[in-house]
PDB file of C-alpha atoms in Angstrom:
ATOM      1  CA  GLU I   1     -51.461  36.930   3.923  1.00 96.00           C
ATOM      2  CA  VAL I   2     -48.533  38.662   2.693  1.00 97.00           C
ATOM      3  CA  GLN I   3     -48.559  39.507  -0.948  1.00 98.00           C
ATOM      4  CA  LEU I   4     -46.220  41.286  -3.191  1.00 98.00           C
ATOM      5  CA  VAL I   5     -47.162  42.150  -6.591  1.00 98.00           C
ATOM      6  CA  GLU I   6     -44.894  43.831  -9.034  1.00 98.00           C
ATOM      7  CA  SER I   7     -46.010  45.926 -12.035  1.00 98.00           C
ATOM      8  CA  GLY I   8     -44.538  48.109 -14.781  1.00 97.00           C
ATOM      9  CA  GLY I   9     -42.346  45.673 -16.698  1.00 97.00           C
ATOM     10  CA  GLY I  10     -42.429  45.675 -20.496  1.00 97.00           C
ATOM     11  CA  LEU I  11     -40.427  46.275 -23.581  1.00 98.00           C
ATOM     12  CA  VAL I  12     -38.132  49.528 -23.660  1.00 98.00           C
ATOM     13  CA  LYS I  13     -35.441  50.707 -26.136  1.00 98.00           C
ATOM     14  CA  PRO I  14     -31.746  50.976 -24.862  1.00 98.00           C
ATOM     15  CA  GLY I  15     -31.241  54.294 -23.051  1.00 98.00           C
ATOM     16  CA  GLY I  16     -34.992  54.494 -22.210  1.00 98.00           C
ATOM     17  CA  SER I  17     -36.520  54.424 -18.723  1.00 98.00           C
ATOM     18  CA  LEU I  18     -39.053  52.322 -16.871  1.00 98.00           C
ATOM     19  CA  ARG I  19     -40.695  52.661 -13.390  1.00 98.00           C
ATOM     20  CA  LEU I  20     -41.355  49.328 -11.478  1.00 98.00           C
ATOM     21  CA  SER I  21     -43.771  49.214  -8.614  1.00 98.00           C
ATOM     22  CA  CYS I  22     -44.435  46.707  -6.073  1.00 98.00           C
ATOM     23  CA  ALA I  23     -47.784  46.790  -3.893  1.00 98.00           C
ATOM     24  CA  ALA I  24     -47.540  45.291  -0.649  1.00 98.00           C
ATOM     25  CA  SER I  25     -50.327  43.993   1.495  1.00 98.00           C
ATOM     26  CA  GLY I  26     -50.995  41.607   4.396  1.00 97.00           C
ATOM     27  CA  PHE I  27     -48.167  43.053   6.765  1.00 97.00           C
ATOM     28  CA  THR I  28     -47.180  46.323   8.324  1.00 97.00           C
ATOM     29  CA  PHE I  29     -45.213  47.552   5.238  1.00 97.00           C
ATOM     30  CA  SER I  30     -43.370  50.480   7.196  1.00 97.00           C
ATOM     31  CA  ASN I  31     -41.765  47.901   9.403  1.00 96.00           C
ATOM     32  CA  TYR I  32     -39.695  46.010   7.001  1.00 96.00           C
ATOM     33  CA  SER I  33     -36.984  46.515   4.608  1.00 97.00           C
ATOM     34  CA  MET I  34     -37.616  45.941   1.075  1.00 98.00           C
ATOM     35  CA  ASN I  35     -35.627  44.689  -1.745  1.00 98.00           C
ATOM     36  CA  TRP I  36     -35.232  44.335  -5.632  1.00 98.00           C
ATOM     37  CA  VAL I  37     -33.690  41.229  -7.060  1.00 98.00           C
ATOM     38  CA  ARG I  38     -33.398  40.407 -10.606  1.00 98.00           C
ATOM     39  CA  GLN I  39     -32.745  37.221 -12.841  1.00 98.00           C
ATOM     40  CA  ALA I  40     -31.674  37.546 -16.533  1.00 98.00           C
ATOM     41  CA  PRO I  41     -33.263  34.782 -18.725  1.00 97.00           C
ATOM     42  CA  GLY I  42     -31.637  31.328 -18.043  1.00 96.00           C
ATOM     43  CA  LYS I  43     -29.136  33.055 -15.260  1.00 98.00           C
ATOM     44  CA  GLY I  44     -28.818  33.117 -11.750  1.00 98.00           C
ATOM     45  CA  LEU I  45     -30.205  35.530  -9.043  1.00 98.00           C
ATOM     46  CA  GLU I  46     -28.729  39.040  -8.839  1.00 98.00           C
ATOM     47  CA  TRP I  47     -29.402  41.458  -5.916  1.00 98.00           C
ATOM     48  CA  VAL I  48     -30.217  44.960  -7.234  1.00 98.00           C
ATOM     49  CA  SER I  49     -31.023  47.207  -4.462  1.00 98.00           C
ATOM     50  CA  SER I  50     -32.380  47.504  -0.748  1.00 98.00           C
ATOM     51  CA  ILE I  51     -34.144  50.092   1.273  1.00 98.00           C
ATOM     52  CA  SER I  52     -34.559  50.252   4.840  1.00 97.00           C
ATOM     53  CA  ASN I  53     -38.004  50.560   6.451  1.00 96.00           C
ATOM     54  CA  THR I  54     -37.986  54.256   6.731  1.00 97.00           C
ATOM     55  CA  GLY I  55     -35.982  54.819   3.483  1.00 96.00           C
ATOM     56  CA  SER I  56     -33.084  56.331   5.378  1.00 97.00           C
ATOM     57  CA  SER I  57     -30.724  53.629   4.175  1.00 97.00           C
ATOM     58  CA  ILE I  58     -30.287  52.675   0.696  1.00 98.00           C
ATOM     59  CA  PHE I  59     -28.057  50.338  -1.312  1.00 98.00           C
ATOM     60  CA  TYR I  60     -27.094  49.490  -4.833  1.00 98.00           C
ATOM     61  CA  ALA I  61     -25.346  46.969  -6.848  1.00 98.00           C
ATOM     62  CA  ASP I  62     -22.414  48.534  -8.779  1.00 97.00           C
ATOM     63  CA  SER I  63     -24.154  47.344 -12.067  1.00 98.00           C
ATOM     64  CA  VAL I  64     -27.202  49.713 -11.342  1.00 98.00           C
ATOM     65  CA  LYS I  65     -25.675  52.527  -9.275  1.00 98.00           C
ATOM     66  CA  GLY I  66     -26.399  55.921 -10.769  1.00 98.00           C
ATOM     67  CA  ARG I  67     -28.894  54.581 -13.074  1.00 98.00           C
ATOM     68  CA  PHE I  68     -31.476  53.029 -10.758  1.00 98.00           C
ATOM     69  CA  THR I  69     -33.241  54.535  -7.922  1.00 98.00           C
ATOM     70  CA  ILE I  70     -35.122  52.605  -5.201  1.00 98.00           C
ATOM     71  CA  SER I  71     -38.007  54.517  -3.142  1.00 98.00           C
ATOM     72  CA  ARG I  72     -40.908  53.497  -1.135  1.00 98.00           C
ATOM     73  CA  ASP I  73     -44.174  55.166  -0.065  1.00 98.00           C
ATOM     74  CA  ASN I  74     -45.034  53.862   3.335  1.00 98.00           C
ATOM     75  CA  ALA I  75     -48.434  55.424   3.219  1.00 98.00           C
ATOM     76  CA  LYS I  76     -49.266  53.726  -0.127  1.00 98.00           C
ATOM     77  CA  ASN I  77     -47.624  50.340   1.028  1.00 98.00           C
ATOM     78  CA  SER I  78     -45.619  50.735  -2.281  1.00 98.00           C
ATOM     79  CA  LEU I  79     -42.011  50.049  -3.152  1.00 98.00           C
ATOM     80  CA  TYR I  80     -40.605  51.395  -6.497  1.00 98.00           C
ATOM     81  CA  LEU I  81     -37.574  51.214  -8.753  1.00 98.00           C
ATOM     82  CA  GLN I  82     -36.924  53.868 -11.191  1.00 98.00           C
ATOM     83  CA  MET I  83     -34.794  52.540 -13.970  1.00 98.00           C
ATOM     84  CA  ASN I  84     -33.000  54.822 -16.404  1.00 98.00           C
ATOM     85  CA  SER I  85     -30.370  54.587 -19.198  1.00 98.00           C
ATOM     86  CA  LEU I  86     -31.439  51.110 -19.702  1.00 98.00           C
ATOM     87  CA  ARG I  87     -29.116  48.580 -21.194  1.00 98.00           C
ATOM     88  CA  ALA I  88     -29.528  45.203 -22.991  1.00 98.00           C
ATOM     89  CA  GLU I  89     -27.975  43.522 -19.941  1.00 98.00           C
ATOM     90  CA  ASP I  90     -30.801  44.920 -17.599  1.00 98.00           C
ATOM     91  CA  THR I  91     -33.159  42.508 -19.369  1.00 98.00           C
ATOM     92  CA  ALA I  92     -34.504  40.292 -16.478  1.00 98.00           C
ATOM     93  CA  VAL I  93     -37.307  39.401 -14.358  1.00 98.00           C
ATOM     94  CA  TYR I  94     -37.464  41.754 -11.420  1.00 98.00           C
ATOM     95  CA  TYR I  95     -38.614  40.620  -8.029  1.00 98.00           C
ATOM     96  CA  CYS I  96     -39.478  42.776  -5.037  1.00 98.00           C
ATOM     97  CA  ALA I  97     -38.696  40.909  -1.768  1.00 98.00           C
ATOM     98  CA  ARG I  98     -39.389  41.435   1.753  1.00 98.00           C
ATOM     99  CA  GLY I  99     -36.595  40.816   4.203  1.00 91.00           C
ATOM    100  CA  GLY I 100     -33.454  42.018   5.939  1.00 85.00           C
ATOM    101  CA  LEU I 101     -29.932  40.931   6.891  1.00 86.00           C
ATOM    102  CA  ASN I 102     -30.690  38.822   9.751  1.00 89.00           C
ATOM    103  CA  TRP I 103     -33.506  36.724   8.375  1.00 91.00           C
ATOM    104  CA  GLY I 104     -33.157  36.570   4.697  1.00 95.00           C
ATOM    105  CA  TYR I 105     -35.843  37.399   2.072  1.00 97.00           C
ATOM    106  CA  ASN I 106     -38.906  35.403   3.270  1.00 96.00           C
ATOM    107  CA  TYR I 107     -41.628  36.853   0.846  1.00 97.00           C
ATOM    108  CA  TRP I 108     -41.304  37.457  -2.810  1.00 98.00           C
ATOM    109  CA  GLY I 109     -43.362  38.822  -5.623  1.00 98.00           C
ATOM    110  CA  GLN I 110     -44.236  36.788  -8.725  1.00 97.00           C
ATOM    111  CA  GLY I 111     -41.673  39.009 -10.846  1.00 98.00           C
ATOM    112  CA  THR I 112     -42.239  41.461 -13.762  1.00 98.00           C
ATOM    113  CA  LEU I 113     -40.253  40.926 -16.869  1.00 98.00           C
ATOM    114  CA  VAL I 114     -38.243  43.822 -18.351  1.00 98.00           C
ATOM    115  CA  THR I 115     -36.921  43.500 -21.813  1.00 98.00           C
ATOM    116  CA  VAL I 116     -34.333  46.183 -23.084  1.00 98.00           C
ATOM    117  CA  SER I 117     -34.134  45.791 -26.905  1.00 97.00           C
ATOM    118  CA  SER I 118     -34.296  47.938 -30.036  1.00 96.00           C
TER     119      SER I 118
ATOM    120  CA  ASP N   1     -17.193  42.554  -3.006  1.00 95.00           C
ATOM    121  CA  ILE N   2     -17.945  39.206  -1.458  1.00 97.00           C
ATOM    122  CA  GLN N   3     -17.992  36.325  -3.800  1.00 98.00           C
ATOM    123  CA  LEU N   4     -19.874  33.012  -3.352  1.00 98.00           C
ATOM    124  CA  THR N   5     -18.959  29.895  -4.888  1.00 98.00           C
ATOM    125  CA  GLN N   6     -21.272  27.065  -5.048  1.00 98.00           C
ATOM    126  CA  SER N   7     -20.575  23.324  -5.753  1.00 97.00           C
ATOM    127  CA  PRO N   8     -21.478  21.314  -7.439  1.00 97.00           C
ATOM    128  CA  THR N   9     -23.107  23.377 -10.178  1.00 98.00           C
ATOM    129  CA  PHE N  10     -25.225  20.544 -11.342  1.00 97.00           C
ATOM    130  CA  LEU N  11     -26.244  17.418  -9.281  1.00 96.00           C
ATOM    131  CA  SER N  12     -28.050  14.236 -10.343  1.00 96.00           C
ATOM    132  CA  ALA N  13     -29.675  12.444  -7.643  1.00 96.00           C
ATOM    133  CA  SER N  14     -32.397   9.894  -7.021  1.00 95.00           C
ATOM    134  CA  VAL N  15     -35.354  10.245  -4.658  1.00 95.00           C
ATOM    135  CA  GLY N  16     -34.295   9.144  -1.014  1.00 96.00           C
ATOM    136  CA  ASP N  17     -30.754  10.360  -1.607  1.00 96.00           C
ATOM    137  CA  ARG N  18     -28.923  12.517   0.887  1.00 97.00           C
ATOM    138  CA  VAL N  19     -27.713  15.501  -0.956  1.00 97.00           C
ATOM    139  CA  THR N  20     -24.957  18.217   0.134  1.00 98.00           C
ATOM    140  CA  ILE N  21     -24.489  21.389  -1.475  1.00 98.00           C
ATOM    141  CA  THR N  22     -21.647  23.757  -0.575  1.00 98.00           C
ATOM    142  CA  CYS N  23     -21.179  27.470  -0.723  1.00 98.00           C
ATOM    143  CA  ARG N  24     -17.870  29.097  -0.078  1.00 98.00           C
ATOM    144  CA  ALA N  25     -17.446  32.707   0.490  1.00 98.00           C
ATOM    145  CA  SER N  26     -14.411  34.623  -0.582  1.00 98.00           C
ATOM    146  CA  GLN N  27     -14.228  36.322   2.840  1.00 98.00           C
ATOM    147  CA  GLY N  28     -15.749  35.598   6.267  1.00 97.00           C
ATOM    148  CA  ILE N  29     -19.303  36.456   6.595  1.00 97.00           C
ATOM    149  CA  SER N  30     -19.861  35.137  10.109  1.00 97.00           C
ATOM    150  CA  ARG N  31     -23.342  33.231   9.768  1.00 97.00           C
ATOM    151  CA  TYR N  32     -24.985  35.827   7.552  1.00 97.00           C
ATOM    152  CA  LEU N  33     -25.947  33.204   4.816  1.00 98.00           C
ATOM    153  CA  ALA N  34     -29.299  32.243   3.357  1.00 98.00           C
ATOM    154  CA  TRP N  35     -30.373  29.283   1.063  1.00 98.00           C
ATOM    155  CA  TYR N  36     -33.182  29.549  -1.460  1.00 98.00           C
ATOM    156  CA  GLN N  37     -34.871  26.944  -3.607  1.00 98.00           C
ATOM    157  CA  GLN N  38     -36.071  28.020  -6.961  1.00 98.00           C
ATOM    158  CA  LYS N  39     -38.431  26.067  -9.433  1.00 98.00           C
ATOM    159  CA  PRO N  40     -38.840  26.923 -13.081  1.00 96.00           C
ATOM    160  CA  GLY N  41     -40.856  30.135 -13.664  1.00 96.00           C
ATOM    161  CA  LYS N  42     -41.476  30.629 -10.106  1.00 97.00           C
ATOM    162  CA  ALA N  43     -39.896  33.145  -7.459  1.00 98.00           C
ATOM    163  CA  PRO N  44     -37.441  31.760  -5.056  1.00 98.00           C
ATOM    164  CA  LYS N  45     -38.522  30.260  -1.746  1.00 98.00           C
ATOM    165  CA  LEU N  46     -36.415  30.804   1.512  1.00 98.00           C
ATOM    166  CA  LEU N  47     -35.313  27.787   3.181  1.00 98.00           C
ATOM    167  CA  ILE N  48     -32.615  28.534   5.697  1.00 98.00           C
ATOM    168  CA  TYR N  49     -31.372  31.817   7.181  1.00 98.00           C
ATOM    169  CA  ALA N  50     -28.588  32.679   9.635  1.00 97.00           C
ATOM    170  CA  ALA N  51     -26.882  29.732   8.271  1.00 97.00           C
ATOM    171  CA  SER N  52     -28.536  26.918  10.093  1.00 98.00           C
ATOM    172  CA  THR N  53     -32.249  28.364  10.826  1.00 98.00           C
ATOM    173  CA  LEU N  54     -35.039  26.706   9.252  1.00 98.00           C
ATOM    174  CA  GLN N  55     -37.666  29.117   7.895  1.00 97.00           C
ATOM    175  CA  SER N  56     -41.181  28.385   9.086  1.00 96.00           C
ATOM    176  CA  GLY N  57     -43.002  25.924   6.991  1.00 96.00           C
ATOM    177  CA  VAL N  58     -39.933  24.290   5.479  1.00 98.00           C
ATOM    178  CA  PRO N  59     -39.561  20.538   5.957  1.00 98.00           C
ATOM    179  CA  SER N  60     -37.174  19.341   8.488  1.00 98.00           C
ATOM    180  CA  ARG N  61     -35.190  17.290   5.768  1.00 98.00           C
ATOM    181  CA  PHE N  62     -33.536  20.520   4.912  1.00 98.00           C
ATOM    182  CA  SER N  63     -30.658  21.712   7.200  1.00 98.00           C
ATOM    183  CA  GLY N  64     -27.937  24.193   6.913  1.00 98.00           C
ATOM    184  CA  SER N  65     -24.611  24.397   8.816  1.00 98.00           C
ATOM    185  CA  GLY N  66     -21.274  26.388   8.529  1.00 98.00           C
ATOM    186  CA  SER N  67     -19.892  29.748   9.582  1.00 98.00           C
ATOM    187  CA  GLY N  68     -17.159  32.064   8.442  1.00 97.00           C
ATOM    188  CA  THR N  69     -16.428  31.068   4.619  1.00 98.00           C
ATOM    189  CA  GLU N  70     -17.796  27.409   4.443  1.00 98.00           C
ATOM    190  CA  PHE N  71     -21.455  26.528   4.337  1.00 98.00           C
ATOM    191  CA  THR N  72     -23.446  23.624   3.407  1.00 98.00           C
ATOM    192  CA  LEU N  73     -27.266  22.871   2.582  1.00 98.00           C
ATOM    193  CA  THR N  74     -28.127  19.205   3.151  1.00 98.00           C
ATOM    194  CA  ILE N  75     -31.578  17.447   2.083  1.00 98.00           C
ATOM    195  CA  SER N  76     -31.362  14.194   4.246  1.00 97.00           C
ATOM    196  CA  SER N  77     -33.920  12.305   1.732  1.00 96.00           C
ATOM    197  CA  LEU N  78     -34.522  13.909  -1.539  1.00 96.00           C
ATOM    198  CA  GLN N  79     -38.182  14.194  -2.374  1.00 96.00           C
ATOM    199  CA  PRO N  80     -39.772  14.447  -5.874  1.00 94.00           C
ATOM    200  CA  GLU N  81     -40.850  18.124  -5.145  1.00 95.00           C
ATOM    201  CA  ASP N  82     -37.151  18.976  -4.326  1.00 96.00           C
ATOM    202  CA  PHE N  83     -35.899  19.038  -7.721  1.00 92.00           C
ATOM    203  CA  ALA N  84     -34.973  22.505  -8.307  1.00 97.00           C
ATOM    204  CA  THR N  85     -32.224  24.934  -8.397  1.00 98.00           C
ATOM    205  CA  TYR N  86     -30.729  26.236  -5.061  1.00 98.00           C
ATOM    206  CA  TYR N  87     -28.922  29.397  -4.417  1.00 98.00           C
ATOM    207  CA  CYS N  88     -27.025  30.738  -1.462  1.00 98.00           C
ATOM    208  CA  GLN N  89     -26.958  34.501  -0.513  1.00 98.00           C
ATOM    209  CA  GLN N  90     -24.670  36.408   1.722  1.00 98.00           C
ATOM    210  CA  LEU N  91     -26.290  39.064   3.854  1.00 97.00           C
ATOM    211  CA  ASN N  92     -23.001  40.178   5.832  1.00 96.00           C
ATOM    212  CA  SER N  93     -22.168  43.236   3.860  1.00 95.00           C
ATOM    213  CA  TYR N  94     -23.283  45.315   0.868  1.00 96.00           C
ATOM    214  CA  PRO N  95     -23.501  44.695  -2.059  1.00 96.00           C
ATOM    215  CA  LEU N  96     -25.103  41.554  -1.274  1.00 97.00           C
ATOM    216  CA  THR N  97     -24.324  38.770  -3.439  1.00 98.00           C
ATOM    217  CA  PHE N  98     -25.740  35.261  -4.362  1.00 98.00           C
ATOM    218  CA  GLY N  99     -24.117  32.032  -5.535  1.00 98.00           C
ATOM    219  CA  GLY N 100     -24.234  30.887  -9.019  1.00 98.00           C
ATOM    220  CA  GLY N 101     -26.696  28.166  -8.073  1.00 98.00           C
ATOM    221  CA  THR N 102     -26.814  24.371  -7.986  1.00 98.00           C
ATOM    222  CA  LYS N 103     -29.178  22.426 -10.226  1.00 98.00           C
ATOM    223  CA  VAL N 104     -30.656  19.305  -8.774  1.00 98.00           C
ATOM    224  CA  GLU N 105     -31.901  16.995 -11.376  1.00 96.00           C
ATOM    225  CA  ILE N 106     -33.504  13.455 -11.184  1.00 87.00           C
ATOM    226  CA  LYS N 107     -31.177  10.593 -12.002  1.00 85.00           C
TER     227      LYS N 107
END
């Protein structure tokens, strides 16, 4: 069974940093592109970042470019999102999702809440 | 960036109704479009990819169509478990984008 489990969310002050993790199981992690999607409270979905299966291709939303860094460790079946210079508008539930351009995001984690507030 | 505009934003319907949601792209995206269903407090669920391919395990009352700039998601006979918010997503080019969502509520 495919499972994606996010962790690392919490309360952080503006300007602070946080590192999210996503532990994957039930599939060959190194074969799949992975993604982060977020959802602010009461709002819609926002794509944040994607990384190819080898990590050689990485993409970011303009809203996080230069502040967030996506990475993966295929040996540990894990996806990461390093978030620096956090702002109030980064407050959201962050989901990791498996998928690619040809078939959408077919597996999602349960999400981890990041709250940026003083 | 490619903008996706969903309509309607809100839809009130009854069990058994046929429901159609539209997603318009600001530029052509071929058939690189996916549809998701999200219920409160839950992660989104993939329904349709490549504009019209039904994801495994999704009931056949869901269907998708379209290409280029105009796409539709149709639920042929609305069931109680279908009351949720639906999002389209373009996968044609980065940055990827989602539509604003359509909330389907019980009439």
